[in-house]
């Protein structure tokens, strides 16, 4: 592989150069009489105006040292690249082998109409194969005695964070004597928390939210219970009720209050322990696991087969690129990484809504990047391995790059997530090395000045967005793909791979998340993380343990009034359930709690209220089983 020395990209003849200083030199023509008839007229005879010697113009460069002028001229000459430019061309390895699919088509389908008919038949087979497997994967039969399962996402739960379930959890009823049929997708085991989640006095993060597990020695399903704020699908995998590779269907039973949730390591998930009680928990009904499966891996086989055939048997970029883009887009949107929606028809609607703007973006990318790279390329196997393989790697981001320990490029996440800093350093160095290599390749084609101008414009726009007050720039991976793909608009092997990966990242970003804004508010980036709001000051509680007495042990908390200016109330959580909500206008400045279980600790957290909204909760204070009190630590929870 190397730059071509014969023709440029447009098939133009070699460039002819001339010295600008020789513009006044006459060429000798065979028609000598035409030259002999030429008469030169002196300037003074051609005009009555007086002739003045022009004044030498003022140049700033005469104040610049000659050394810097020479360096600047040398830099400009180097940036322009070799003259004439040498466009890159891939000369395939084993050309007879790589062009064999094309030769096969020419031999057995020589006419254009035959090829068009074959292409239509190919599309019909692709659509039917994908549609039949998808229908079986997306729509499950009824579970006998319980009805059709409800599609849920990997993060669905029965309980909301903080006081989202209302006072005493009334907004999350029923607590027990109820069943729910569910259907989990595949690949839920790796879904983890992105913000700290309190469980008693623990702050858990960057792990699956599964609280509890088997409570007996044989680890039977009948004695396996989970706290209601656990991920349902993660708990089902942990219990061995469904498979992580294929997902599954079943029936979950709400069993009311349970206590002493253990920490158990099963199915590559270590659950979280909780040594007190919780009003709502769930288990899985034995014998209700259905045979429904998430067939994303068979669907991947179908999509891979047809996209590989399309790549091997087509040389036209105008046929190859739209076909592959549409096939991979719908595979991601409907099979490998669909949006978290319970209604599958809604998933199809969302995919179609995102397709049109995504297609426009890809049309522009095709015109200026893809066509330039793939036009005239006959290395069918190399194109399939590098471009198409890279595209699938990027499109399956939830299985490939998503394993890198960086969930979001925010300072808080990079600082808190284990392994994020080394991973970020490696990524930055890798991208820098790739950028240098691509810049050198672009220079060989003589296009580096234009690319420097384009990327200078990109950097200027990004810097201007950074300056927008009260907003934060977030580079989603679909934006990253659009920003970097112009640097791959040349025909060499590294560019084949890089362009495929970047287009795959764009497809995954749009099909899964849509066109999220490059500018986001702090609240959008924060999600359910602590807001950084003020925390209430609580006096040391008054405890009446009444050991050996007839009265129930109780604990009383008090706080000063009035509250801070922007707040008018107080919320109190006991064991992560809101048990008190009092407002200043009613003079509520204390809270008394009767111990629920004598032999279990209880955890208390406090937050200011402003109407129906709340601020951050404090860390947990503990009323221990020995009757003592452990003060709340500093910071939010």
Coordinates of C-alpha atoms in Angstrom, one line a residue:
X1 CA 0.0 0.0 0.0
X2 CA 1.3 3.5 -0.7
X3 CA 0.6 6.7 -2.5
X4 CA 0.0 6.5 -6.2
X5 CA 2.6 8.1 -8.4
X6 CA 0.5 8.1 -11.6
X7 CA -2.9 9.8 -11.2
X8 CA -4.5 11.9 -8.5
X9 CA -7.9 11.2 -6.9
X10 CA -9.9 12.6 -9.8
X11 CA -7.9 10.8 -12.5
X12 CA -6.2 14.1 -13.7
X13 CA -2.9 14.0 -15.6
X14 CA 0.3 14.8 -13.8
X15 CA 0.8 18.4 -12.8
X16 CA 3.1 20.6 -14.8
X17 CA 5.0 23.3 -12.9
X18 CA 6.5 26.6 -14.0
X19 CA 8.6 29.2 -12.2
X20 CA 6.6 32.3 -11.4
X21 CA 9.6 34.5 -12.2
X22 CA 9.7 33.4 -15.8
X23 CA 6.2 34.7 -16.6
X24 CA 7.7 37.4 -19.0
X25 CA 9.7 34.9 -21.1
X26 CA 8.2 34.3 -24.5
X27 CA 7.7 30.7 -25.9
X28 CA 9.1 30.0 -29.3
X29 CA 6.3 29.1 -31.7
X30 CA 6.6 27.3 -35.0
X31 CA 4.9 30.3 -36.6
X32 CA 8.0 32.6 -36.6
X33 CA 6.2 35.3 -38.6
X34 CA 3.8 35.9 -35.7
X35 CA 6.7 36.7 -33.5
X36 CA 8.5 38.8 -36.0
X37 CA 5.4 41.0 -36.5
X38 CA 5.3 41.8 -32.8
X39 CA 6.2 45.4 -31.9
X40 CA 7.1 46.4 -28.4
X41 CA 5.9 49.9 -27.4
X42 CA 7.9 51.8 -24.8
X43 CA 5.8 53.0 -21.9
X44 CA 6.6 56.7 -22.5
X45 CA 5.2 56.4 -26.1
X46 CA 2.0 54.8 -25.0
X47 CA 0.8 57.4 -22.6
X48 CA 1.2 61.1 -21.9
X49 CA 1.2 60.5 -18.2
X50 CA 4.5 60.8 -16.4
X51 CA 6.1 57.6 -15.2
X52 CA 6.9 57.3 -11.5
X53 CA 8.9 54.6 -9.8
X54 CA 6.5 52.9 -7.4
X55 CA 7.3 53.4 -3.7
X56 CA 8.5 50.2 -2.0
X57 CA 5.6 48.9 0.2
X58 CA 5.9 48.7 3.9
X59 CA 6.4 45.1 5.1
X60 CA 6.1 44.0 8.7
X61 CA 8.3 41.0 7.9
X62 CA 11.4 43.1 7.7
X63 CA 11.2 43.4 11.5
X64 CA 11.1 39.6 11.9
X65 CA 14.5 38.0 12.2
X66 CA 15.5 36.1 9.0
X67 CA 15.9 32.9 11.0
X68 CA 12.2 32.9 11.9
X69 CA 11.2 33.8 8.3
X70 CA 13.1 30.8 7.0
X71 CA 11.6 28.5 9.6
X72 CA 8.1 29.8 8.7
X73 CA 8.6 29.2 5.0
X74 CA 10.0 25.7 5.7
X75 CA 7.0 24.9 7.9
X76 CA 4.6 26.1 5.2
X77 CA 6.4 24.1 2.6
X78 CA 6.3 20.9 4.8
X79 CA 2.6 21.3 5.6
X80 CA 1.7 21.5 1.9
X81 CA 3.3 18.1 1.5
X82 CA 5.1 16.7 -1.6
X83 CA 4.5 18.2 -5.0
X84 CA 2.7 16.8 -6.8
X85 CA 0.5 15.2 -4.1
X86 CA 0.4 11.4 -3.9
X87 CA -3.1 10.0 -3.2
X88 CA -3.1 6.8 -1.2
X89 CA -4.2 3.6 -2.9
X90 CA -4.6 0.1 -1.5
X91 CA -2.9 -2.6 -3.5
X92 CA -4.6 -5.7 -2.2
X93 CA -2.7 -8.7 -0.9
X94 CA -3.4 -11.8 -3.1
X95 CA -5.5 -9.8 -5.6
X96 CA -6.9 -12.9 -7.3
X97 CA -8.3 -14.2 -4.0
X98 CA -9.8 -10.9 -3.0
X99 CA -11.4 -10.2 -6.3
X100 CA -12.8 -13.7 -6.7
X101 CA -16.3 -12.8 -5.4
X102 CA -16.5 -10.0 -7.9
X103 CA -15.3 -12.3 -10.7
X104 CA -17.9 -14.8 -9.7
X105 CA -20.7 -12.3 -10.1
X106 CA -19.4 -11.2 -13.5
X107 CA -19.3 -14.8 -14.7
X108 CA -22.7 -15.9 -13.6
X109 CA -24.6 -12.6 -13.5
X110 CA -23.0 -10.6 -16.4
X111 CA -25.8 -8.2 -17.1
X112 CA -26.7 -5.2 -15.0
X113 CA -30.3 -6.3 -14.7
X114 CA -29.2 -9.6 -13.3
X115 CA -27.2 -7.9 -10.6
X116 CA -30.1 -5.6 -9.7
X117 CA -32.5 -8.6 -9.4
X118 CA -30.0 -10.5 -7.3
X119 CA -29.6 -7.4 -5.0
X120 CA -33.3 -7.2 -4.5
X121 CA -33.6 -10.9 -3.7
X122 CA -30.7 -10.5 -1.3
X123 CA -32.5 -7.6 0.5
X124 CA -35.7 -9.7 0.8
X125 CA -33.8 -12.6 2.3
X126 CA -32.1 -10.3 4.7
X127 CA -35.3 -8.7 5.9
X128 CA -37.2 -12.0 6.3
X129 CA -34.4 -13.7 8.2
X130 CA -33.9 -10.8 10.6
X131 CA -37.6 -10.2 11.0
X132 CA -38.5 -13.8 11.8
X133 CA -35.7 -14.1 14.5
X134 CA -36.5 -10.7 15.9
X135 CA -40.2 -11.5 16.3
X136 CA -39.4 -14.7 18.2
X137 CA -36.9 -12.8 20.4
X138 CA -39.1 -9.7 21.1
X139 CA -42.5 -11.3 21.7
X140 CA -42.8 -14.1 24.3
X141 CA -45.8 -16.4 24.9
X142 CA -47.9 -16.1 28.0
X143 CA -46.6 -17.6 31.2
X144 CA -49.3 -20.3 32.2
X145 CA -51.5 -18.9 34.9
X146 CA -49.9 -15.5 35.0
X147 CA -50.4 -13.9 31.5
X148 CA -47.9 -12.2 29.1
X149 CA -44.6 -10.9 30.6
X150 CA -43.9 -7.2 30.9
X151 CA -40.6 -6.1 29.2
X152 CA -38.4 -4.4 31.8
X153 CA -34.9 -2.9 31.6
X154 CA -31.8 -3.9 33.5
X155 CA -32.2 -1.1 35.9
X156 CA -35.9 -1.4 36.8
X157 CA -36.7 -1.6 40.5
X158 CA -39.7 -1.8 42.8
X159 CA -38.4 1.1 45.1
X160 CA -37.3 4.6 44.4
X161 CA -34.3 6.4 45.9
X162 CA -34.6 8.8 48.9
X163 CA -38.2 9.7 49.6
X164 CA -39.4 8.9 46.1
X165 CA -41.8 6.3 47.4
X166 CA -43.4 8.9 49.7
X167 CA -44.1 8.8 53.5
X168 CA -43.9 5.1 54.7
X169 CA -43.4 4.0 51.1
X170 CA -47.1 4.4 50.3
X171 CA -46.4 5.4 46.7
X172 CA -44.6 2.1 46.1
X173 CA -47.4 -0.2 47.3
X174 CA -48.4 -3.0 47.3
X175 CA -45.7 -4.5 49.6
X176 CA -46.8 -8.1 49.5
X177 CA -49.4 -10.7 48.2
X178 CA -48.8 -9.6 44.6
X179 CA -47.0 -11.1 41.6
X180 CA -45.5 -9.5 38.5
X181 CA -44.6 -11.3 35.2
X182 CA -41.4 -9.9 33.7
X183 CA -39.0 -10.3 30.9
X184 CA -35.4 -9.3 31.2
X185 CA -33.0 -8.6 28.3
X186 CA -29.6 -10.2 28.0
X187 CA -26.4 -8.7 29.4
X188 CA -27.8 -7.2 32.6
X189 CA -25.0 -8.6 34.9
X190 CA -22.6 -5.8 33.9
X191 CA -25.1 -3.0 34.6
X192 CA -24.0 -1.1 37.7
X193 CA -24.6 2.0 39.7
X194 CA -23.1 5.2 38.4
X195 CA -23.8 7.3 41.6
X196 CA -23.5 6.4 45.3
X197 CA -26.5 4.5 46.6
X198 CA -27.1 4.3 50.4
X199 CA -27.8 0.9 52.0
X200 CA -28.0 1.5 55.7
X201 CA -24.7 3.1 56.6
X202 CA -23.0 1.9 53.4
X203 CA -22.4 3.9 50.2
X204 CA -22.2 1.5 47.3
X205 CA -21.2 2.5 43.8
X206 CA -19.9 1.0 40.5
X207 CA -21.4 -2.4 41.2
X208 CA -24.8 -4.1 40.5
X209 CA -27.5 -3.0 42.9
X210 CA -28.5 -6.3 44.3
X211 CA -29.3 -6.4 48.1
X212 CA -29.8 -9.8 49.6
X213 CA -29.8 -13.4 48.3
X214 CA -30.3 -16.9 49.5
X215 CA -30.9 -17.2 53.3
X216 CA -30.5 -21.0 53.7
X217 CA -27.5 -23.3 53.3
X218 CA -28.8 -25.1 50.1
X219 CA -29.5 -21.7 48.6
X220 CA -33.0 -22.7 47.4
X221 CA -35.1 -20.3 45.4
X222 CA -37.9 -20.4 48.0
X223 CA -35.6 -18.9 50.6
X224 CA -34.0 -16.3 48.4
X225 CA -35.1 -12.7 49.1
X226 CA -34.0 -9.3 47.8
X227 CA -34.6 -5.8 49.1
X228 CA -37.1 -3.9 46.9
X229 CA -34.6 -1.3 45.7
X230 CA -32.5 -4.0 44.0
X231 CA -32.3 -4.3 40.2
X232 CA -34.9 -7.0 39.3
X233 CA -33.0 -8.4 36.4
X234 CA -29.7 -8.4 38.3
X235 CA -31.4 -10.2 41.2
X236 CA -32.9 -12.8 38.9
X237 CA -29.4 -13.5 37.4
X238 CA -27.9 -13.7 41.0
X239 CA -30.7 -16.1 42.1
X240 CA -30.0 -18.3 39.0
X241 CA -33.6 -17.8 37.9
X242 CA -32.5 -16.5 34.4
X243 CA -29.4 -16.5 32.3
X244 CA -27.3 -13.4 31.7
X245 CA -26.4 -14.5 28.2
X246 CA -30.0 -14.9 27.0
X247 CA -32.2 -13.1 29.6
X248 CA -35.5 -14.7 30.3
X249 CA -39.0 -14.5 31.6
X250 CA -40.7 -15.4 34.9
X251 CA -42.8 -14.3 37.8
X252 CA -41.6 -12.2 40.7
X253 CA -43.5 -12.3 44.0
X254 CA -43.7 -9.4 46.5
X255 CA -43.3 -10.8 49.9
X256 CA -43.5 -7.8 52.2
X257 CA -41.1 -7.1 55.1
X258 CA -37.9 -9.1 55.4
X259 CA -34.8 -8.6 57.5
X260 CA -31.1 -9.6 57.5
X261 CA -30.4 -9.6 53.8
X262 CA -27.1 -11.5 53.3
X263 CA -24.2 -10.8 51.0
X264 CA -23.7 -13.7 48.6
X265 CA -21.3 -14.1 45.7
X266 CA -23.2 -16.0 42.9
X267 CA -23.2 -15.9 39.1
X268 CA -20.3 -13.4 39.1
X269 CA -22.4 -10.9 41.2
X270 CA -21.6 -10.1 44.8
X271 CA -24.8 -8.9 46.5
X272 CA -24.9 -6.2 49.2
X273 CA -25.7 -7.1 52.8
X274 CA -28.2 -5.2 55.0
X275 CA -28.5 -6.2 58.6
X276 CA -31.9 -4.6 59.4
X277 CA -35.4 -4.8 58.1
X278 CA -37.1 -3.3 55.0
X279 CA -40.8 -3.1 54.4
X280 CA -40.8 -4.5 50.9
X281 CA -38.9 -7.3 49.4
X282 CA -39.3 -9.8 46.6
X283 CA -38.5 -13.4 45.5
X284 CA -38.9 -15.5 42.4
X285 CA -41.6 -18.1 42.0
X286 CA -40.1 -21.6 41.3
X287 CA -41.4 -23.2 38.2
X288 CA -42.4 -20.0 36.4
X289 CA -39.2 -19.4 34.5
X290 CA -40.3 -19.4 30.8
X291 CA -38.3 -20.5 27.8
X292 CA -38.4 -17.1 26.3
X293 CA -34.9 -15.8 25.4
X294 CA -33.3 -12.7 24.2
X295 CA -32.0 -13.9 20.8
X296 CA -29.6 -11.0 20.2
X297 CA -26.7 -13.5 19.5
X298 CA -28.6 -15.4 16.8
X299 CA -29.7 -12.0 15.4
X300 CA -26.0 -10.9 15.4
X301 CA -25.2 -14.1 13.4
X302 CA -27.9 -13.1 10.8
X303 CA -26.7 -9.5 10.6
X304 CA -23.1 -10.5 10.3
X305 CA -23.7 -13.0 7.6
X306 CA -25.6 -10.6 5.4
X307 CA -23.3 -7.6 5.9
X308 CA -20.2 -9.7 5.2
X309 CA -21.8 -11.0 2.0
X310 CA -22.7 -7.4 1.0
X311 CA -19.1 -6.3 1.6
X312 CA -17.5 -9.2 -0.3
X313 CA -19.7 -9.0 -3.4
X314 CA -20.0 -5.3 -3.9
X315 CA -17.5 -2.7 -5.1
X316 CA -19.9 0.2 -5.4
X317 CA -19.8 2.5 -2.3
X318 CA -23.3 3.8 -3.2
X319 CA -24.7 0.2 -2.7
X320 CA -22.4 -1.0 0.1
X321 CA -22.6 1.9 2.6
X322 CA -26.3 2.6 2.8
X323 CA -27.0 -1.2 3.0
X324 CA -24.6 -1.7 5.8
X325 CA -25.6 1.5 7.7
X326 CA -29.3 0.5 7.7
X327 CA -28.6 -3.1 8.6
X328 CA -26.4 -2.3 11.5
X329 CA -28.6 0.7 12.7
X330 CA -31.7 -1.5 13.0
X331 CA -29.7 -4.3 14.6
X332 CA -28.5 -2.0 17.4
X333 CA -31.8 -0.2 17.8
X334 CA -33.9 -3.4 17.9
X335 CA -31.7 -6.1 19.1
X336 CA -28.2 -5.6 20.6
X337 CA -28.7 -2.3 22.5
X338 CA -32.4 -1.1 22.3
X339 CA -33.7 1.8 24.4
X340 CA -35.1 1.0 27.8
X341 CA -38.8 0.9 27.0
X342 CA -41.4 -1.7 28.2
X343 CA -43.4 -1.6 24.9
X344 CA -41.5 -3.1 22.0
X345 CA -43.7 -1.2 19.5
X346 CA -42.5 2.0 21.2
X347 CA -38.9 0.8 20.6
X348 CA -39.6 0.4 16.9
X349 CA -41.2 3.9 16.8
X350 CA -38.2 5.5 18.5
X351 CA -35.8 3.7 16.1
X352 CA -37.7 5.0 13.0
X353 CA -37.8 8.5 14.5
X354 CA -34.0 8.6 14.9
X355 CA -33.3 7.1 11.5
X356 CA -34.1 10.1 9.4
X357 CA -31.7 12.6 11.0
X358 CA -29.1 9.9 11.3
X359 CA -29.4 9.1 7.6
X360 CA -28.8 12.8 6.8
X361 CA -25.6 12.8 8.8
X362 CA -24.5 9.7 7.1
X363 CA -25.2 11.1 3.7
X364 CA -22.9 14.0 4.4
X365 CA -20.2 11.6 5.8
X366 CA -20.6 9.5 2.7
X367 CA -20.2 12.4 0.3
X368 CA -17.0 13.8 1.9
X369 CA -15.4 10.8 3.6
X370 CA -16.7 7.3 2.8
X371 CA -16.9 7.7 -1.0
X372 CA -13.4 9.1 -1.2
X373 CA -12.0 6.1 0.7
X374 CA -14.0 3.2 -0.9
X375 CA -14.1 4.5 -4.5
X376 CA -12.1 2.1 -6.7
X377 CA -11.2 -0.2 -3.8
X378 CA -11.1 -3.9 -4.9
X379 CA -9.6 -5.4 -1.7
X380 CA -12.8 -7.1 -0.8
X381 CA -11.5 -9.2 2.1
X382 CA -9.4 -6.3 3.6
X383 CA -12.5 -4.0 3.3
X384 CA -14.6 -6.6 5.1
X385 CA -12.1 -7.2 7.9
X386 CA -11.0 -3.6 8.5
X387 CA -13.9 -1.4 7.6
X388 CA -16.9 -3.7 8.3
X389 CA -15.2 -5.3 11.2
X390 CA -14.3 -2.0 12.7
X391 CA -17.9 -0.8 12.2
X392 CA -19.3 -3.8 14.1
X393 CA -16.8 -3.2 16.9
X394 CA -18.0 0.4 17.3
X395 CA -21.7 -0.5 16.9
X396 CA -21.5 -3.2 19.6
X397 CA -20.1 -0.6 22.0
X398 CA -22.0 -2.1 24.9
X399 CA -19.9 -5.2 24.6
X400 CA -16.6 -3.7 23.4
X401 CA -15.5 -0.2 24.5
X402 CA -18.1 -0.1 27.3
X403 CA -15.8 -2.4 29.2
X404 CA -13.3 0.4 29.6
X405 CA -13.7 1.7 33.2
X406 CA -15.0 5.1 32.2
X407 CA -18.7 5.6 32.3
X408 CA -18.8 9.4 31.8
X409 CA -16.1 11.9 31.1
X410 CA -16.8 14.1 34.1
X411 CA -14.2 15.0 36.7
X412 CA -16.2 13.4 39.5
X413 CA -16.6 10.0 37.7
X414 CA -13.0 9.9 36.6
X415 CA -11.8 10.6 40.2
X416 CA -14.2 8.1 41.8
X417 CA -14.3 5.1 39.4
X418 CA -11.6 2.6 40.0
X419 CA -9.2 2.4 37.0
X420 CA -10.6 5.4 35.3
X421 CA -7.4 7.6 35.5
X422 CA -5.0 5.0 33.9
X423 CA -7.7 4.2 31.3
X424 CA -8.1 7.8 30.4
X425 CA -4.3 8.3 30.1
X426 CA -4.0 5.3 27.8
X427 CA -7.0 6.5 25.6
X428 CA -5.5 10.0 25.3
X429 CA -2.1 8.7 24.3
X430 CA -3.6 6.3 21.8
X431 CA -5.8 8.9 20.2
X432 CA -2.8 11.3 20.0
X433 CA -0.7 8.7 18.3
X434 CA -3.4 7.9 15.8
X435 CA -4.0 11.6 15.1
X436 CA -0.2 12.0 14.3
X437 CA -0.3 9.1 11.9
X438 CA -3.4 10.3 10.1
X439 CA -2.0 13.9 9.9
X440 CA 1.1 12.5 8.2
X441 CA -1.0 10.5 5.7
X442 CA -3.2 13.5 4.9
X443 CA 0.0 15.6 4.3
X444 CA 1.2 13.1 1.7
X445 CA -2.1 13.7 -0.2
X446 CA -1.4 17.5 0.0
X447 CA -4.6 18.2 2.0
X448 CA -3.2 19.0 5.4
X449 CA -3.7 22.8 5.3
X450 CA -7.4 22.3 4.7
X451 CA -7.7 19.8 7.5
X452 CA -5.9 22.0 9.9
X453 CA -8.4 24.8 9.1
X454 CA -11.3 22.4 9.5
X455 CA -10.1 21.0 12.9
X456 CA -9.1 24.5 14.0
X457 CA -12.8 25.5 13.4
X458 CA -13.9 22.5 15.4
X459 CA -11.7 23.4 18.3
X460 CA -12.8 27.0 18.2
X461 CA -16.5 26.0 18.3
X462 CA -15.8 23.6 21.3
X463 CA -14.0 26.3 23.2
X464 CA -16.8 28.8 22.6
X465 CA -19.3 26.2 23.9
X466 CA -17.1 25.6 27.0
X467 CA -17.4 29.4 27.7
X468 CA -21.2 29.2 27.8
X469 CA -22.2 30.0 31.4
X470 CA -24.1 27.4 33.6
X471 CA -23.7 24.7 30.9
X472 CA -21.3 21.8 30.5
X473 CA -19.9 20.4 27.3
X474 CA -20.4 16.6 27.0
X475 CA -18.8 14.8 24.0
X476 CA -21.1 11.9 23.4
X477 CA -19.6 9.1 21.4
X478 CA -21.8 9.9 18.4
X479 CA -20.3 13.4 18.4
X480 CA -16.8 12.0 18.7
X481 CA -17.5 9.8 15.6
X482 CA -18.6 12.8 13.6
X483 CA -15.7 15.0 14.7
X484 CA -13.0 12.5 13.9
X485 CA -14.3 10.8 10.8
X486 CA -13.1 13.5 8.3
X487 CA -9.6 12.6 9.3
X488 CA -10.1 9.1 7.7
X489 CA -11.1 10.3 4.2
X490 CA -8.2 8.5 2.4
X491 CA -7.7 5.0 1.1
X492 CA -5.1 3.3 3.3
X493 CA -5.5 0.4 5.7
X494 CA -5.4 2.3 9.0
X495 CA -8.1 4.7 7.7
X496 CA -10.3 1.8 6.7
X497 CA -10.2 0.5 10.3
X498 CA -10.6 3.9 12.0
X499 CA -13.5 5.0 9.7
X500 CA -15.4 1.8 10.4
X501 CA -15.0 2.2 14.1
X502 CA -16.1 5.8 14.1
X503 CA -19.2 5.2 12.0
X504 CA -20.1 2.2 14.3
X505 CA -19.8 4.5 17.3
X506 CA -22.1 7.0 15.7
X507 CA -24.6 4.3 14.9
X508 CA -24.6 3.0 18.5
X509 CA -24.9 6.4 20.0
X510 CA -27.9 7.5 17.9
X511 CA -29.7 4.1 17.9
X512 CA -29.4 3.7 21.6
X513 CA -29.5 7.2 23.1
X514 CA -30.6 9.6 20.3
X515 CA -29.2 13.0 19.6
X516 CA -28.3 14.1 23.1
X517 CA -27.2 17.7 23.3
X518 CA -23.5 18.6 23.4
X519 CA -24.4 21.2 26.0
X520 CA -26.1 19.9 29.2
X521 CA -27.1 21.5 32.5
X522 CA -25.3 20.5 35.7
X523 CA -28.6 18.8 36.8
X524 CA -28.6 16.6 33.6
X525 CA -25.1 15.5 34.2
X526 CA -25.6 14.9 37.9
X527 CA -28.6 12.6 37.5
X528 CA -29.4 11.1 40.9
X529 CA -26.0 12.1 42.4
X530 CA -25.9 14.4 45.5
X531 CA -26.8 18.0 44.6
X532 CA -24.3 19.6 47.0
X533 CA -27.1 21.2 48.9
X534 CA -27.0 22.3 52.6
X535 CA -27.3 19.6 55.3
X536 CA -29.4 20.0 58.4
X537 CA -27.8 20.2 61.9
X538 CA -29.3 17.7 64.2
X539 CA -29.0 17.8 68.0
X540 CA -27.7 14.7 69.8
X541 CA -30.8 12.4 70.2
X542 CA -32.4 11.5 73.4
X543 CA -32.6 7.7 73.8
X544 CA -34.9 5.7 76.1
X545 CA -33.8 2.1 75.7
X546 CA -36.1 0.8 78.5
X547 CA -34.1 -2.5 78.8
X548 CA -36.2 -4.9 80.8
X549 CA -39.1 -2.6 81.0
X550 CA -42.6 -2.7 79.5
X551 CA -42.2 0.5 77.4
X552 CA -41.0 0.3 73.8
X553 CA -37.5 1.7 73.3
X554 CA -37.6 5.1 71.5
X555 CA -35.3 7.8 70.2
X556 CA -36.1 11.5 69.8
X557 CA -34.3 13.9 67.4
X558 CA -34.6 17.7 67.5
X559 CA -33.3 20.5 65.2
X560 CA -33.3 24.3 65.4
X561 CA -36.0 26.5 63.9
X562 CA -36.2 28.4 61.6
X563 CA -34.7 26.5 58.8
X564 CA -32.3 28.0 56.3
X565 CA -33.9 30.6 54.1
X566 CA -34.6 28.4 51.1
X567 CA -36.1 25.5 53.1
X568 CA -39.3 25.1 55.0
X569 CA -39.3 21.4 56.2
X570 CA -37.4 18.3 57.2
X571 CA -37.5 14.7 55.9
X572 CA -36.2 11.8 57.9
X573 CA -35.4 8.3 56.5
X574 CA -35.3 5.3 58.8
X575 CA -33.6 2.3 57.1
X576 CA -33.8 4.1 53.8
X577 CA -37.6 4.6 54.1
X578 CA -39.1 8.0 54.7
X579 CA -40.9 8.0 58.1
X580 CA -41.3 11.7 58.9
X581 CA -42.0 14.8 56.9
X582 CA -42.5 17.9 59.0
X583 CA -42.8 21.6 58.0
X584 CA -41.7 24.8 59.9
X585 CA -45.1 26.5 59.6
X586 CA -46.5 23.7 61.8
X587 CA -43.8 24.1 64.4
X588 CA -42.4 20.6 63.8
X589 CA -38.9 20.6 65.1
X590 CA -38.6 17.0 66.6
X591 CA -39.2 13.4 65.6
X592 CA -39.6 10.4 67.9
X593 CA -39.2 6.9 66.6
X594 CA -40.1 3.6 68.4
X595 CA -37.7 0.8 67.9
X596 CA -39.1 -1.7 65.5
X597 CA -36.9 -4.7 66.2
X598 CA -34.9 -4.9 69.5
X599 CA -32.1 -7.0 68.1
X600 CA -31.5 -5.0 64.9
X601 CA -29.7 -1.7 64.3
X602 CA -31.6 1.2 62.7
X603 CA -30.2 3.9 60.4
X604 CA -31.3 7.5 60.3
X605 CA -30.7 10.2 57.6
X606 CA -32.0 13.7 57.4
X607 CA -32.6 16.2 54.6
X608 CA -34.1 19.7 54.2
X609 CA -37.4 20.1 52.4
X610 CA -38.6 22.9 50.1
X611 CA -42.2 22.2 49.5
X612 CA -42.3 18.7 48.0
X613 CA -38.7 18.7 46.8
X614 CA -35.8 17.8 49.1
X615 CA -32.1 18.5 49.3
X616 CA -29.3 16.0 50.0
X617 CA -29.6 13.5 52.9
X618 CA -26.9 13.3 55.5
X619 CA -24.9 10.2 56.0
X620 CA -26.5 7.6 58.3
X621 CA -26.5 7.8 62.1
X622 CA -26.9 4.4 63.7
X623 CA -29.0 3.4 66.7
X624 CA -27.1 0.3 67.6
X625 CA -28.4 -2.9 69.1
X626 CA -26.7 -2.1 72.4
X627 CA -28.7 1.1 72.7
X628 CA -25.9 3.4 71.8
X629 CA -25.8 6.0 69.1
X630 CA -23.2 6.4 66.3
X631 CA -23.1 10.0 65.0
X632 CA -23.6 10.8 61.4
X633 CA -20.4 11.4 59.4
X634 CA -19.7 14.5 57.3
X635 CA -20.8 14.8 53.7
X636 CA -23.8 13.8 51.7
X637 CA -25.3 10.4 51.0

